[in-house]
CSV table of C-alpha atoms and ligand atoms in Angstrom, one decimal:
chain,number,residue,atom,x,y,z
W,1,MET,CA,104.3,-13.8,29.5
W,2,PRO,CA,105.2,-12.0,25.8
W,3,LYS,CA,104.7,-15.0,22.7
W,4,LYS,CA,107.5,-15.2,20.7
W,5,ALA,CA,105.6,-16.9,17.8
W,6,ILE,CA,101.9,-16.8,16.6
W,7,ILE,CA,100.8,-20.0,14.2
W,8,LEU,CA,97.4,-19.0,12.3
W,9,ASP,CA,94.9,-21.0,10.5
W,10,LEU,CA,94.0,-20.4,7.1
W,11,ASP,CA,90.2,-20.5,6.0
W,12,ASN,CA,88.0,-18.4,7.6
W,13,THR,CA,90.8,-17.2,10.0
W,14,ILE,CA,93.1,-15.1,7.4
W,15,TYR,CA,89.9,-14.7,5.0
W,16,PRO,CA,86.4,-15.5,4.6
W,17,VAL,CA,85.5,-18.9,2.9
W,18,ALA,CA,82.6,-17.8,1.7
W,19,SER,CA,83.9,-15.1,-0.1
W,20,ILE,CA,85.5,-17.2,-3.1
W,21,GLY,CA,83.2,-20.8,-1.8
W,22,ASN,CA,80.5,-20.5,-4.2
W,23,GLU,CA,82.5,-19.8,-7.0
W,24,LEU,CA,85.3,-22.3,-5.8
W,25,PHE,CA,83.2,-25.0,-5.2
W,26,HIS,CA,80.5,-25.0,-7.7
W,27,PRO,CA,81.6,-27.8,-9.5
W,28,LEU,CA,81.9,-29.9,-6.2
W,29,PHE,CA,78.7,-29.0,-5.2
W,30,LYS,CA,77.2,-29.8,-8.7
W,31,MET,CA,78.2,-33.2,-8.6
W,32,ILE,CA,76.7,-33.5,-5.3
W,33,GLU,CA,73.3,-32.3,-6.2
W,34,GLN,CA,73.6,-34.5,-9.6
W,35,SER,CA,74.8,-37.9,-7.8
W,36,GLY,CA,71.9,-37.9,-5.4
W,37,GLU,CA,74.1,-40.0,-3.4
W,38,TYR,CA,73.8,-38.3,0.0
W,39,THR,CA,71.9,-38.0,2.9
W,40,GLY,CA,70.6,-33.9,4.5
W,41,ASP,CA,69.8,-30.6,3.3
W,42,ILE,CA,71.9,-29.5,0.0
W,43,GLU,CA,72.3,-26.1,1.7
W,44,GLU,CA,73.4,-27.2,5.0
W,45,ILE,CA,75.8,-29.8,3.2
W,46,LYS,CA,77.3,-26.8,1.2
W,47,LYS,CA,77.5,-25.0,4.4
W,48,ALA,CA,79.3,-27.3,5.8
W,49,ILE,CA,81.9,-27.6,3.1
W,50,MET,CA,83.0,-24.4,3.7
W,51,ARG,CA,83.6,-24.5,6.9
W,52,THR,CA,84.9,-28.4,7.4
W,53,PRO,CA,87.1,-30.6,5.6
W,54,PHE,CA,85.3,-32.7,2.6
W,55,GLN,CA,86.1,-36.0,4.1
W,56,LYS,CA,84.5,-35.2,7.5
W,57,VAL,CA,81.0,-33.5,5.5
W,58,ALA,CA,81.5,-36.6,3.6
W,59,SER,CA,80.7,-38.6,6.5
W,60,ALA,CA,78.8,-37.0,8.1
W,61,HIS,CA,75.9,-36.6,4.9
W,62,ASN,CA,76.6,-40.1,4.0
W,63,PHE,CA,77.8,-40.1,0.5
W,64,SER,CA,78.5,-42.6,-0.8
W,65,ASP,CA,81.8,-44.1,-1.6
W,66,THR,CA,81.5,-43.5,-5.0
W,67,LEU,CA,80.7,-39.5,-4.4
W,68,THR,CA,82.9,-38.9,-2.0
W,69,GLU,CA,86.0,-40.9,-4.4
W,70,GLN,CA,85.0,-38.3,-7.1
W,71,GLY,CA,84.7,-35.4,-4.9
W,72,ILE,CA,88.0,-35.5,-3.6
W,73,GLU,CA,89.7,-36.5,-6.8
W,74,LEU,CA,87.9,-33.5,-8.2
W,75,LEU,CA,89.2,-31.0,-5.0
W,76,THR,CA,92.6,-32.4,-5.4
W,77,GLY,CA,92.6,-30.6,-8.7
W,78,LEU,CA,91.0,-27.3,-7.9
W,79,THR,CA,93.0,-23.9,-7.2
W,80,CYS,CA,91.7,-20.4,-6.9
W,81,THR,CA,91.9,-18.1,-9.4
W,82,MET,CA,89.9,-15.5,-8.0
W,83,GLU,CA,90.9,-12.7,-6.6
W,84,MET,CA,90.9,-13.0,-3.0
W,85,ALA,CA,91.9,-10.8,-0.2
W,86,PRO,CA,92.2,-11.0,3.8
W,87,PHE,CA,89.5,-9.8,6.6
W,88,GLU,CA,89.7,-6.2,6.7
W,89,ASP,CA,91.4,-6.0,10.3
W,90,TYR,CA,94.5,-8.8,8.9
W,91,ASP,CA,96.7,-5.3,8.8
W,92,GLU,CA,96.8,-5.9,12.8
W,93,VAL,CA,98.5,-9.6,12.8
W,94,ARG,CA,100.8,-8.2,10.1
W,95,ALA,CA,102.1,-5.4,12.5
W,96,ILE,CA,102.9,-7.9,15.5
W,97,PRO,CA,106.4,-8.2,15.6
W,98,CYS,CA,106.9,-11.8,16.2
W,99,LYS,CA,107.7,-14.9,13.9
W,100,LYS,CA,104.5,-16.0,12.3
W,101,PHE,CA,103.2,-19.9,10.9
W,102,LEU,CA,100.8,-20.6,8.6
W,103,VAL,CA,99.7,-24.1,9.7
W,104,THR,CA,96.3,-25.2,7.1
W,105,THR,CA,94.3,-28.4,6.4
W,106,GLY,CA,93.6,-29.4,3.2
W,107,PHE,CA,94.3,-30.2,-0.4
W,108,THR,CA,97.9,-29.4,-0.9
W,109,ARG,CA,97.3,-27.3,-4.7
W,110,MET,CA,93.9,-25.7,-3.2
W,111,GLN,CA,95.3,-24.3,0.1
W,112,GLN,CA,98.9,-23.5,-1.9
W,113,SER,CA,96.7,-21.4,-4.4
W,114,LYS,CA,95.0,-19.8,-1.6
W,115,VAL,CA,98.0,-18.3,0.0
W,116,GLU,CA,99.1,-17.4,-3.2
W,117,GLN,CA,95.9,-14.8,-4.5
W,118,LEU,CA,95.9,-14.1,-1.0
W,119,ASN,CA,99.9,-12.4,-1.2
W,120,ILE,CA,100.4,-13.6,2.3
W,121,ALA,CA,103.6,-16.2,2.0
W,122,ARG,CA,106.0,-13.3,2.8
W,123,ASP,CA,104.3,-12.8,6.1
W,124,PHE,CA,105.0,-16.1,7.5
W,125,GLU,CA,108.5,-17.8,8.6
W,126,GLU,CA,107.0,-20.9,7.5
W,127,VAL,CA,103.9,-22.0,5.5
W,128,HIS,CA,102.6,-25.6,6.4
W,129,ILE,CA,99.9,-27.5,4.6
W,130,VAL,CA,98.5,-30.6,6.5
W,131,ASP,CA,96.8,-32.9,3.7
W,132,PRO,CA,95.3,-36.3,5.4
W,133,ARG,CA,95.8,-37.6,2.2
W,134,LEU,CA,99.4,-37.7,1.5
W,135,SER,CA,101.0,-37.8,5.0
W,136,ASN,CA,99.9,-38.5,8.8
W,137,GLN,CA,100.9,-35.4,10.0
W,138,THR,CA,98.4,-33.5,11.9
W,139,LYS,CA,98.0,-29.9,12.9
W,140,LYS,CA,99.1,-30.8,16.6
W,141,SER,CA,102.2,-32.6,15.3
W,142,VAL,CA,103.4,-29.9,12.9
W,143,PHE,CA,102.8,-27.5,16.2
W,144,LYS,CA,105.3,-29.9,18.1
W,145,ASP,CA,107.3,-29.8,15.2
W,146,ILE,CA,107.6,-26.0,15.0
W,147,ILE,CA,108.1,-25.7,18.4
W,148,ASP,CA,110.6,-28.0,18.9
W,149,ARG,CA,112.9,-26.6,15.8
W,150,HIS,CA,112.4,-23.5,16.9
W,151,ASN,CA,113.4,-23.8,20.7
W,152,LEU,CA,110.2,-22.6,21.7
W,153,GLU,CA,108.3,-23.4,25.0
W,154,PRO,CA,104.4,-24.0,24.6
W,155,THR,CA,104.0,-20.8,26.8
W,156,ASP,CA,105.8,-18.8,23.9
W,157,VAL,CA,103.2,-19.6,21.5
W,158,LEU,CA,100.0,-18.4,20.6
W,159,VAL,CA,97.3,-19.8,17.8
W,160,VAL,CA,94.8,-18.4,16.6
W,161,GLY,CA,92.1,-20.1,14.5
W,162,ASP,CA,88.4,-20.4,13.9
W,163,ASP,CA,87.8,-23.8,14.7
W,164,PRO,CA,87.6,-25.6,18.4
W,165,HIS,CA,87.9,-28.8,16.9
W,166,SER,CA,90.8,-28.1,15.0
W,167,GLU,CA,93.8,-25.9,15.6
W,168,ILE,CA,92.3,-24.9,18.9
W,169,LYS,CA,92.1,-28.6,20.2
W,170,ALA,CA,95.2,-29.4,19.3
W,171,ALA,CA,97.2,-25.9,20.3
W,172,LEU,CA,95.3,-27.1,23.9
W,173,GLU,CA,96.3,-30.6,24.2
W,174,LEU,CA,99.9,-29.2,23.8
W,175,GLY,CA,99.5,-27.0,26.2
W,176,ILE,CA,100.1,-23.3,24.1
W,177,GLU,CA,97.5,-20.9,24.6
W,178,ALA,CA,94.4,-20.4,22.0
W,179,VAL,CA,92.9,-17.8,21.1
W,180,LEU,CA,89.1,-18.3,19.2
W,181,TYR,CA,89.3,-16.0,15.9
W,182,ASP,CA,85.1,-15.7,15.4
W,183,LYS,CA,85.0,-13.0,13.1
W,184,LEU,CA,81.9,-15.0,11.5
W,185,ASN,CA,80.4,-15.2,14.8
W,186,PHE,CA,80.1,-19.1,14.3
W,187,ASN,CA,81.1,-19.5,17.9
W,188,PRO,CA,79.2,-16.5,19.9
W,189,ALA,CA,78.3,-18.6,23.2
W,190,THR,CA,81.5,-20.0,23.8
W,191,THR,CA,82.5,-20.0,27.8
W,192,THR,CA,85.4,-22.1,27.7
W,193,LEU,CA,87.5,-20.8,24.9
W,194,SER,CA,89.2,-16.9,24.6
W,195,ARG,CA,87.1,-15.9,21.8
W,196,ILE,CA,87.9,-12.6,19.8
W,197,THR,CA,86.0,-10.9,17.0
W,198,ASP,CA,89.1,-8.6,15.7
W,199,PHE,CA,92.3,-8.6,15.7
W,200,LYS,CA,93.1,-5.8,17.4
W,201,GLN,CA,92.0,-7.6,20.4
W,202,LEU,CA,94.8,-10.2,19.8
W,203,HIS,CA,97.5,-7.5,21.5
W,204,ASP,CA,95.8,-9.0,24.9
W,205,PHE,CA,97.1,-12.1,24.6
W,206,ILE,CA,101.1,-11.2,23.2
O,301,MG,MG1,89.5,-22.9,9.5
Protein backbone atom coordinates (compact mmCIF):
# COMPACT_ATOMS: atom_id res chain seq x y z
CA MET A 1 0.00 0.00 0.00
CA PRO A 2 1.44 3.42 -0.87
CA LYS A 3 2.62 5.40 2.12
CA LYS A 4 1.12 8.76 2.99
CA ALA A 5 3.79 9.83 5.43
CA ILE A 6 7.43 9.23 6.33
CA ILE A 7 8.79 9.77 9.82
CA LEU A 8 12.55 10.35 9.86
CA ASP A 9 15.17 10.33 12.56
CA LEU A 10 17.86 13.05 12.53
CA ASP A 11 21.23 11.94 13.93
CA ASN A 12 23.07 9.51 11.64
CA THR A 13 19.97 9.37 9.43
CA ILE A 14 19.96 12.80 7.82
CA TYR A 15 23.62 13.65 8.50
CA PRO A 16 26.61 11.83 10.04
CA VAL A 17 27.23 12.83 13.67
CA ALA A 18 30.93 12.05 13.20
CA SER A 19 31.14 15.00 10.79
CA ILE A 20 30.60 17.41 13.70
CA GLY A 21 31.14 15.20 16.75
CA ASN A 22 34.74 15.93 17.62
CA GLU A 23 34.21 19.67 17.45
CA LEU A 24 30.77 19.69 19.08
CA PHE A 25 31.61 17.32 21.91
CA HIS A 26 35.17 18.52 22.50
CA PRO A 27 34.35 20.21 25.85
CA LEU A 28 32.39 17.15 26.97
CA PHE A 29 35.17 14.71 26.04
CA LYS A 30 37.67 16.88 27.90
CA MET A 31 35.43 16.94 30.97
CA ILE A 32 35.07 13.15 30.96
CA GLU A 33 38.78 12.50 30.47
CA GLN A 34 39.83 14.96 33.16
CA SER A 35 37.35 13.57 35.68
CA GLY A 36 38.50 9.98 35.25
CA GLU A 37 35.16 9.01 36.80
CA TYR A 38 34.15 6.35 34.28
CA THR A 39 34.91 2.76 33.36
CA GLY A 40 36.00 1.47 29.96
CA ASP A 41 37.98 2.91 27.11
CA ILE A 42 37.69 6.64 26.46
CA GLU A 43 37.78 6.16 22.68
CA GLU A 44 34.87 3.70 22.95
CA ILE A 45 33.00 6.23 25.08
CA LYS A 46 33.56 8.97 22.49
CA LYS A 47 32.26 6.71 19.74
CA ALA A 48 29.24 5.75 21.84
CA ILE A 49 28.39 9.39 22.54
CA MET A 50 28.13 9.99 18.80
CA ARG A 51 25.64 7.15 18.43
CA THR A 52 23.69 6.93 21.67
CA PRO A 53 21.97 9.37 24.06
CA PHE A 54 24.44 10.66 26.68
CA GLN A 55 22.45 9.34 29.65
CA LYS A 56 22.67 5.78 28.29
CA VAL A 57 26.43 6.06 27.71
CA ALA A 58 26.93 7.52 31.19
CA SER A 59 25.08 4.62 32.76
CA ALA A 60 26.82 1.95 30.63
CA HIS A 61 30.26 3.31 31.55
CA ASN A 62 29.52 3.96 35.22
CA PHE A 63 30.00 7.72 35.11
CA SER A 64 29.89 9.17 38.62
CA ASP A 65 26.71 11.08 39.50
CA THR A 66 28.70 14.30 39.47
CA LEU A 67 30.15 13.64 36.02
CA THR A 68 26.73 12.64 34.68
CA GLU A 69 25.12 15.81 36.03
CA GLN A 70 27.92 18.04 34.80
CA GLY A 71 27.79 16.39 31.39
CA ILE A 72 24.05 16.93 31.12
CA GLU A 73 24.44 20.54 32.19
CA LEU A 74 27.10 21.10 29.55
CA LEU A 75 25.07 19.41 26.81
CA THR A 76 21.97 21.40 27.73
CA GLY A 77 23.70 24.60 26.68
CA LEU A 78 25.57 23.24 23.67
CA THR A 79 24.53 24.33 20.16
CA CYS A 80 25.90 23.59 16.70
CA THR A 81 27.36 26.63 15.00
CA MET A 82 29.58 24.78 12.53
CA GLU A 83 28.65 24.18 8.92
CA MET A 84 26.58 21.04 8.50
CA ALA A 85 25.41 19.14 5.44
CA PRO A 86 22.97 16.26 4.97
CA PHE A 87 24.12 12.92 3.54
CA GLU A 88 24.64 13.22 -0.23
CA ASP A 89 21.62 11.03 -0.97
CA TYR A 90 19.24 13.10 1.20
CA ASP A 91 17.88 14.80 -1.94
CA GLU A 92 16.16 11.48 -2.69
CA VAL A 93 14.10 11.96 0.47
CA ARG A 94 13.28 15.55 -0.42
CA ALA A 95 11.94 14.36 -3.77
CA ILE A 96 9.46 11.88 -2.30
CA PRO A 97 6.02 13.49 -2.58
CA CYS A 98 4.50 12.57 0.77
CA LYS A 99 4.22 14.25 4.15
CA LYS A 100 7.38 14.08 6.22
CA PHE A 101 7.86 14.35 9.94
CA LEU A 102 11.14 14.72 11.80
CA VAL A 103 11.29 13.07 15.22
CA THR A 104 14.58 13.24 17.10
CA THR A 105 15.64 12.57 20.68
CA GLY A 106 18.12 14.80 22.43
CA PHE A 107 18.82 18.12 24.08
CA THR A 108 16.33 20.67 22.74
CA ARG A 109 18.74 23.52 21.96
CA MET A 110 21.30 21.22 20.35
CA GLN A 111 18.76 19.39 18.18
CA GLN A 112 17.13 22.69 17.19
CA SER A 113 20.51 24.13 16.15
CA LYS A 114 21.23 21.06 14.00
CA VAL A 115 17.92 21.51 12.15
CA GLU A 116 18.87 25.15 11.55
CA GLN A 117 22.43 24.42 10.40
CA LEU A 118 21.18 21.69 8.05
CA ASN A 119 18.46 23.99 6.72
CA ILE A 120 15.91 21.17 6.63
CA ALA A 121 12.91 22.52 8.59
CA ARG A 122 11.17 23.35 5.30
CA ASP A 123 11.25 19.66 4.32
CA PHE A 124 8.96 18.67 7.20
CA GLU A 125 5.33 19.16 8.20
CA GLU A 126 6.40 18.99 11.82
CA VAL A 127 9.66 18.79 13.75
CA HIS A 128 9.52 17.04 17.12
CA ILE A 129 12.38 17.04 19.61
CA VAL A 130 11.94 14.44 22.32
CA ASP A 131 13.93 15.76 25.28
CA PRO A 132 13.76 13.25 28.14
CA ARG A 133 14.72 15.95 30.66
CA LEU A 134 11.68 18.03 29.80
CA SER A 135 8.86 15.54 29.28
CA ASN A 136 7.81 11.92 29.47
CA GLN A 137 7.29 11.81 25.72
CA THR A 138 9.02 9.05 23.81
CA LYS A 139 9.48 8.52 20.08
CA LYS A 140 6.71 5.93 20.32
CA SER A 141 4.24 8.36 21.92
CA VAL A 142 5.11 11.04 19.35
CA PHE A 143 4.62 8.58 16.45
CA LYS A 144 1.21 7.64 17.87
CA ASP A 145 0.29 11.29 18.28
CA ILE A 146 1.25 12.11 14.67
CA ILE A 147 -0.83 9.21 13.37
CA ASP A 148 -3.87 10.20 15.43
CA ARG A 149 -3.77 13.92 14.66
CA HIS A 150 -3.33 13.37 10.92
CA ASN A 151 -5.98 10.64 10.70
CA LEU A 152 -3.45 8.12 9.44
CA GLU A 153 -3.37 4.36 9.85
CA PRO A 154 -0.11 2.74 10.99
CA THR A 155 0.07 1.13 7.55
CA ASP A 156 0.05 4.60 5.91
CA VAL A 157 3.37 5.44 7.54
CA LEU A 158 7.03 4.48 7.07
CA VAL A 159 9.63 5.14 9.77
CA VAL A 160 13.25 5.57 8.68
CA GLY A 161 16.18 5.65 11.08
CA ASP A 162 19.58 4.25 11.99
CA ASP A 163 18.87 2.85 15.46
CA PRO A 164 17.21 -0.58 15.83
CA HIS A 165 16.67 0.08 19.56
CA SER A 166 15.06 3.50 19.15
CA GLU A 167 12.81 4.59 16.26
CA ILE A 168 12.81 1.19 14.54
CA LYS A 169 11.66 -0.59 17.71
CA ALA A 170 9.05 2.09 18.47
CA ALA A 171 7.64 1.83 14.94
CA LEU A 172 7.40 -1.95 14.92
CA GLU A 173 5.67 -1.91 18.32
CA LEU A 174 3.00 0.36 16.81
CA GLY A 175 2.57 -1.79 13.71
CA ILE A 176 4.34 0.78 11.52
CA GLU A 177 6.69 -0.45 8.82
CA ALA A 178 10.28 0.57 9.51
CA VAL A 179 13.44 0.75 7.43
CA LEU A 180 16.91 0.77 8.92
CA TYR A 181 18.98 3.37 7.06
CA ASP A 182 22.45 2.02 7.63
CA LYS A 183 24.60 4.45 5.68
CA LEU A 184 27.42 4.11 8.19
CA ASN A 185 27.24 0.33 8.30
CA PHE A 186 26.51 0.06 12.03
CA ASN A 187 24.35 -3.05 11.59
CA PRO A 188 25.63 -4.91 8.51
CA ALA A 189 24.46 -8.32 9.70
CA THR A 190 20.84 -7.68 10.59
CA THR A 191 18.54 -10.32 9.17
CA THR A 192 15.33 -9.31 10.91
CA LEU A 193 15.07 -5.69 9.77
CA SER A 194 14.58 -4.08 6.36
CA ARG A 195 17.94 -2.44 5.77
CA ILE A 196 19.01 0.09 3.15
CA THR A 197 22.27 1.95 2.69
CA ASP A 198 21.10 4.59 0.24
CA PHE A 199 17.91 6.66 0.16
CA LYS A 200 17.44 5.62 -3.48
CA GLN A 201 16.35 2.26 -2.07
CA LEU A 202 13.56 3.98 -0.12
CA HIS A 203 11.36 3.92 -3.23
CA ASP A 204 10.85 0.17 -2.72
CA PHE A 205 9.02 0.92 0.54
CA ILE A 206 6.87 3.88 -0.47
MG1 LIG B 1 19.80 8.32 14.90
